[in-house]
Amino acid sequence: MKVVVYLKLSGAAGCVATLLHDAAMNPSEVVKQRLQMYNSPYRGVMDCVRAVWQREGAAAFYRSYTTQLTMNVPFQVLHFMTYESLQELLNPHRQYNLSSHMVSGALAGAIAAAATTPLDVCKTLLNTQESLVGLPTAGQGGGQGTHRHITGLAHAFRTVYRLGGLPGFFKGVQARVIYQMPSTAISWSVYEFFKYGITKHQHEKRIAQRKEGGREVEKEK
C-alpha cells in the first residue's frame, strides 16, 4: 500500500514540475527547433526570436504549449513512476547504488520516450512550422499547394496521419530513446548522489547535536 501511495506521489511531483518547467522553457524550445531545421532561414537565436515575433506574434512561442504539456506530463509521470518501480526491484533498501540508479534511470527514460514519441512528433510539427507548403486542402488535388498553419494538437495528429500513416507517429523513436537513456541515467545518478551526500551530512549533524546535548546535561548534573 505504501509503495502505491509513493508511486502516486512521484507521478504527481513529475506532473507539477513539468507544468512549471514547460511554462518557462517552451519559447526556447520553439527557437531551438527552428534553428535545427534543415536549411533554417535564421542566422542565430536573436534573429529567430525577432523574426518569429514580427511575423507570427508572441503566441507563436506558445503555440505548442498545450501539446508540450500533453507530451511531457505523461512522459514525466511515466518516467518517475517507472524509475521508482525499478528502484523497488533493484534497490529495495534505497541505499546509494550507482549501477541501480543508472539502469533504472536509463530504462525509465527509454520506456517513457518510446511511449510518448507520437506526441513528440506532433509537438515538433507545431514548433517548426511557419507554413506548410504543398499540402492540399479539402477538395483540392495533391498538386495544388497552399499555405496552411497547423492550429493545434488534433490538427497535427490528422496531418501526421495523412502524410505518413501510423508509422509516421514513430519516426525518430530510436533516436529519441537513444537520446533519453543516457540523459535520464545521468540525471538520476547525479540526483541520487547529492541526495545521499546531503542526507548523510544532515544525519551526522543530528548525531553530533545529540552528543553535544548529552554532554551539556551531564555537566549540569
PDB file of N, CA and C in Angstrom, residues 88-136:
ATOM      1  N   GLU A  88      12.369  -0.179  -6.512  1.00  0.00           N
ATOM      2  CA  GLU A  88      11.813  -1.156  -5.569  1.00  0.00           C
ATOM      3  C   GLU A  88      12.329  -2.562  -5.865  1.00  0.00           C
ATOM      4  N   LEU A  89      12.556  -2.849  -7.146  1.00  0.00           N
ATOM      5  CA  LEU A  89      13.049  -4.174  -7.540  1.00  0.00           C
ATOM      6  C   LEU A  89      14.566  -4.292  -7.386  1.00  0.00           C
ATOM      7  N   LEU A  90      15.290  -3.278  -7.844  1.00  0.00           N
ATOM      8  CA  LEU A  90      16.751  -3.353  -7.901  1.00  0.00           C
ATOM      9  C   LEU A  90      17.442  -2.834  -6.643  1.00  0.00           C
ATOM     10  N   ASN A  91      16.773  -1.965  -5.913  1.00  0.00           N
ATOM     11  CA  ASN A  91      17.404  -1.331  -4.755  1.00  0.00           C
ATOM     12  C   ASN A  91      16.373  -1.145  -3.639  1.00  0.00           C
ATOM     13  N   PRO A  92      15.815  -2.257  -3.129  1.00  0.00           N
ATOM     14  CA  PRO A  92      14.709  -2.166  -2.160  1.00  0.00           C
ATOM     15  C   PRO A  92      15.070  -1.456  -0.863  1.00  0.00           C
ATOM     16  N   HIS A  93      16.347  -1.483  -0.475  1.00  0.00           N
ATOM     17  CA  HIS A  93      16.762  -0.822   0.767  1.00  0.00           C
ATOM     18  C   HIS A  93      17.062   0.664   0.566  1.00  0.00           C
ATOM     19  N   ARG A  94      16.954   1.116  -0.673  1.00  0.00           N
ATOM     20  CA  ARG A  94      17.124   2.529  -1.014  1.00  0.00           C
ATOM     21  C   ARG A  94      18.455   3.106  -0.544  1.00  0.00           C
ATOM     22  N   GLN A  95      19.505   2.323  -0.753  1.00  0.00           N
ATOM     23  CA  GLN A  95      20.846   2.813  -0.481  1.00  0.00           C
ATOM     24  C   GLN A  95      21.419   3.415  -1.764  1.00  0.00           C
ATOM     25  N   TYR A  96      22.475   4.220  -1.613  1.00  0.00           N
ATOM     26  CA  TYR A  96      23.087   4.765  -2.818  1.00  0.00           C
ATOM     27  C   TYR A  96      23.806   3.650  -3.556  1.00  0.00           C
ATOM     28  N   ASN A  97      23.357   3.382  -4.783  1.00  0.00           N
ATOM     29  CA  ASN A  97      23.916   2.315  -5.602  1.00  0.00           C
ATOM     30  C   ASN A  97      23.963   2.820  -7.039  1.00  0.00           C
ATOM     31  N   LEU A  98      25.135   3.210  -7.489  1.00  0.00           N
ATOM     32  CA  LEU A  98      25.281   3.862  -8.786  1.00  0.00           C
ATOM     33  C   LEU A  98      24.715   3.026  -9.923  1.00  0.00           C
ATOM     34  N   SER A  99      25.021   1.729  -9.948  1.00  0.00           N
ATOM     35  CA  SER A  99      24.565   0.883 -11.057  1.00  0.00           C
ATOM     36  C   SER A  99      23.045   0.788 -11.101  1.00  0.00           C
ATOM     37  N   SER A 100      22.397   0.636  -9.946  1.00  0.00           N
ATOM     38  CA  SER A 100      20.932   0.529  -9.936  1.00  0.00           C
ATOM     39  C   SER A 100      20.285   1.848 -10.347  1.00  0.00           C
ATOM     40  N   HIS A 101      20.875   2.973  -9.943  1.00  0.00           N
ATOM     41  CA  HIS A 101      20.326   4.276 -10.330  1.00  0.00           C
ATOM     42  C   HIS A 101      20.464   4.499 -11.833  1.00  0.00           C
ATOM     43  N   MET A 102      21.600   4.104 -12.399  1.00  0.00           N
ATOM     44  CA  MET A 102      21.821   4.301 -13.829  1.00  0.00           C
ATOM     45  C   MET A 102      20.919   3.397 -14.666  1.00  0.00           C
ATOM     46  N   VAL A 103      20.808   2.131 -14.271  1.00  0.00           N
ATOM     47  CA  VAL A 103      19.954   1.191 -15.010  1.00  0.00           C
ATOM     48  C   VAL A 103      18.491   1.612 -14.912  1.00  0.00           C
ATOM     49  N   SER A 104      18.043   1.937 -13.708  1.00  0.00           N
ATOM     50  CA  SER A 104      16.652   2.357 -13.518  1.00  0.00           C
ATOM     51  C   SER A 104      16.354   3.636 -14.289  1.00  0.00           C
ATOM     52  N   GLY A 105      17.283   4.597 -14.230  1.00  0.00           N
ATOM     53  CA  GLY A 105      17.086   5.851 -14.943  1.00  0.00           C
ATOM     54  C   GLY A 105      17.046   5.666 -16.449  1.00  0.00           C
ATOM     55  N   ALA A 106      17.964   4.845 -16.977  1.00  0.00           N
ATOM     56  CA  ALA A 106      18.017   4.608 -18.421  1.00  0.00           C
ATOM     57  C   ALA A 106      16.753   3.913 -18.917  1.00  0.00           C
ATOM     58  N   LEU A 107      16.314   2.867 -18.212  1.00  0.00           N
ATOM     59  CA  LEU A 107      15.114   2.133 -18.629  1.00  0.00           C
ATOM     60  C   LEU A 107      13.861   2.994 -18.499  1.00  0.00           C
ATOM     61  N   ALA A 108      13.773   3.768 -17.420  1.00  0.00           N
ATOM     62  CA  ALA A 108      12.610   4.643 -17.233  1.00  0.00           C
ATOM     63  C   ALA A 108      12.528   5.674 -18.352  1.00  0.00           C
ATOM     64  N   GLY A 109      13.673   6.257 -18.712  1.00  0.00           N
ATOM     65  CA  GLY A 109      13.696   7.228 -19.798  1.00  0.00           C
ATOM     66  C   GLY A 109      13.348   6.614 -21.137  1.00  0.00           C
ATOM     67  N   ALA A 110      13.856   5.405 -21.393  1.00  0.00           N
ATOM     68  CA  ALA A 110      13.586   4.728 -22.665  1.00  0.00           C
ATOM     69  C   ALA A 110      12.104   4.396 -22.815  1.00  0.00           C
ATOM     70  N   ILE A 111      11.499   3.859 -21.758  1.00  0.00           N
ATOM     71  CA  ILE A 111      10.078   3.486 -21.808  1.00  0.00           C
ATOM     72  C   ILE A 111       9.203   4.722 -22.000  1.00  0.00           C
ATOM     73  N   ALA A 112       9.481   5.766 -21.229  1.00  0.00           N
ATOM     74  CA  ALA A 112       8.687   6.990 -21.333  1.00  0.00           C
ATOM     75  C   ALA A 112       8.862   7.654 -22.699  1.00  0.00           C
ATOM     76  N   ALA A 113      10.088   7.631 -23.227  1.00  0.00           N
ATOM     77  CA  ALA A 113      10.360   8.245 -24.526  1.00  0.00           C
ATOM     78  C   ALA A 113       9.635   7.515 -25.650  1.00  0.00           C
ATOM     79  N   ALA A 114       9.699   6.191 -25.645  1.00  0.00           N
ATOM     80  CA  ALA A 114       9.040   5.407 -26.692  1.00  0.00           C
ATOM     81  C   ALA A 114       7.529   5.598 -26.651  1.00  0.00           C
ATOM     82  N   ALA A 115       6.967   5.624 -25.449  1.00  0.00           N
ATOM     83  CA  ALA A 115       5.510   5.728 -25.305  1.00  0.00           C
ATOM     84  C   ALA A 115       4.977   7.083 -25.746  1.00  0.00           C
ATOM     85  N   THR A 116       5.784   8.131 -25.632  1.00  0.00           N
ATOM     86  CA  THR A 116       5.308   9.480 -25.952  1.00  0.00           C
ATOM     87  C   THR A 116       5.855  10.021 -27.273  1.00  0.00           C
ATOM     88  N   THR A 117       6.475   9.177 -28.075  1.00  0.00           N
ATOM     89  CA  THR A 117       7.005   9.622 -29.368  1.00  0.00           C
ATOM     90  C   THR A 117       5.939  10.219 -30.285  1.00  0.00           C
ATOM     91  N   PRO A 118       4.736   9.625 -30.400  1.00  0.00           N
ATOM     92  CA  PRO A 118       3.709  10.246 -31.258  1.00  0.00           C
ATOM     93  C   PRO A 118       3.417  11.696 -30.874  1.00  0.00           C
ATOM     94  N   LEU A 119       3.382  11.981 -29.591  1.00  0.00           N
ATOM     95  CA  LEU A 119       3.141  13.347 -29.137  1.00  0.00           C
ATOM     96  C   LEU A 119       4.328  14.250 -29.451  1.00  0.00           C
ATOM     97  N   ASP A 120       5.538  13.705 -29.386  1.00  0.00           N
ATOM     98  CA  ASP A 120       6.731  14.487 -29.706  1.00  0.00           C
ATOM     99  C   ASP A 120       6.759  14.848 -31.185  1.00  0.00           C
ATOM    100  N   VAL A 121       6.328  13.931 -32.030  1.00  0.00           N
ATOM    101  CA  VAL A 121       6.256  14.196 -33.473  1.00  0.00           C
ATOM    102  C   VAL A 121       5.308  15.362 -33.745  1.00  0.00           C
ATOM    103  N   CYS A 122       4.146  15.344 -33.107  1.00  0.00           N
ATOM    104  CA  CYS A 122       3.157  16.411 -33.298  1.00  0.00           C
ATOM    105  C   CYS A 122       3.662  17.734 -32.728  1.00  0.00           C
ATOM    106  N   LYS A 123       4.339  17.683 -31.594  1.00  0.00           N
ATOM    107  CA  LYS A 123       4.887  18.894 -30.986  1.00  0.00           C
ATOM    108  C   LYS A 123       5.934  19.525 -31.893  1.00  0.00           C
ATOM    109  N   THR A 124       6.810  18.692 -32.466  1.00  0.00           N
ATOM    110  CA  THR A 124       7.850  19.196 -33.357  1.00  0.00           C
ATOM    111  C   THR A 124       7.242  19.830 -34.598  1.00  0.00           C
ATOM    112  N   LEU A 125       6.182  19.222 -35.123  1.00  0.00           N
ATOM    113  CA  LEU A 125       5.489  19.776 -36.284  1.00  0.00           C
ATOM    114  C   LEU A 125       4.921  21.155 -35.961  1.00  0.00           C
ATOM    115  N   LEU A 126       4.326  21.301 -34.798  1.00  0.00           N
ATOM    116  CA  LEU A 126       3.765  22.593 -34.391  1.00  0.00           C
ATOM    117  C   LEU A 126       4.852  23.646 -34.185  1.00  0.00           C
ATOM    118  N   ASN A 127       5.965  23.246 -33.631  1.00  0.00           N
ATOM    119  CA  ASN A 127       7.042  24.191 -33.320  1.00  0.00           C
ATOM    120  C   ASN A 127       7.792  24.670 -34.552  1.00  0.00           C
ATOM    121  N   THR A 128       8.007  23.793 -35.519  1.00  0.00           N
ATOM    122  CA  THR A 128       8.896  24.114 -36.637  1.00  0.00           C
ATOM    123  C   THR A 128       8.176  24.717 -37.826  1.00  0.00           C
ATOM    124  N   GLN A 129       6.872  24.682 -37.844  1.00  0.00           N
ATOM    125  CA  GLN A 129       6.139  25.235 -38.975  1.00  0.00           C
ATOM    126  C   GLN A 129       6.176  26.753 -38.965  1.00  0.00           C
ATOM    127  N   GLU A 130       6.311  27.321 -40.116  1.00  0.00           N
ATOM    128  CA  GLU A 130       5.899  28.707 -40.325  1.00  0.00           C
ATOM    129  C   GLU A 130       4.655  28.626 -41.192  1.00  0.00           C
ATOM    130  N   SER A 131       4.738  27.802 -42.210  1.00  0.00           N
ATOM    131  CA  SER A 131       3.569  27.461 -43.009  1.00  0.00           C
ATOM    132  C   SER A 131       3.900  26.182 -43.729  1.00  0.00           C
ATOM    133  N   LEU A 132       2.875  25.425 -44.033  1.00  0.00           N
ATOM    134  CA  LEU A 132       3.076  24.194 -44.776  1.00  0.00           C
ATOM    135  C   LEU A 132       2.769  24.475 -46.235  1.00  0.00           C
ATOM    136  N   VAL A 133       3.739  24.199 -47.068  1.00  0.00           N
ATOM    137  CA  VAL A 133       3.564  24.452 -48.487  1.00  0.00           C
ATOM    138  C   VAL A 133       3.355  23.135 -49.195  1.00  0.00           C
ATOM    139  N   GLY A 134       2.330  23.088 -50.039  1.00  0.00           N
ATOM    140  CA  GLY A 134       2.109  21.890 -50.827  1.00  0.00           C
ATOM    141  C   GLY A 134       1.142  20.913 -50.223  1.00  0.00           C
ATOM    142  N   LEU A 135       0.543  21.220 -49.073  1.00  0.00           N
ATOM    143  CA  LEU A 135      -0.472  20.333 -48.518  1.00  0.00           C
ATOM    144  C   LEU A 135      -1.812  20.686 -49.127  1.00  0.00           C
ATOM    145  N   PRO A 136      -2.506  19.716 -49.741  1.00  0.00           N
ATOM    146  CA  PRO A 136      -3.784  20.024 -50.357  1.00  0.00           C
ATOM    147  C   PRO A 136      -4.863  20.252 -49.315  1.00  0.00           C
TER     148      PRO A 136
END
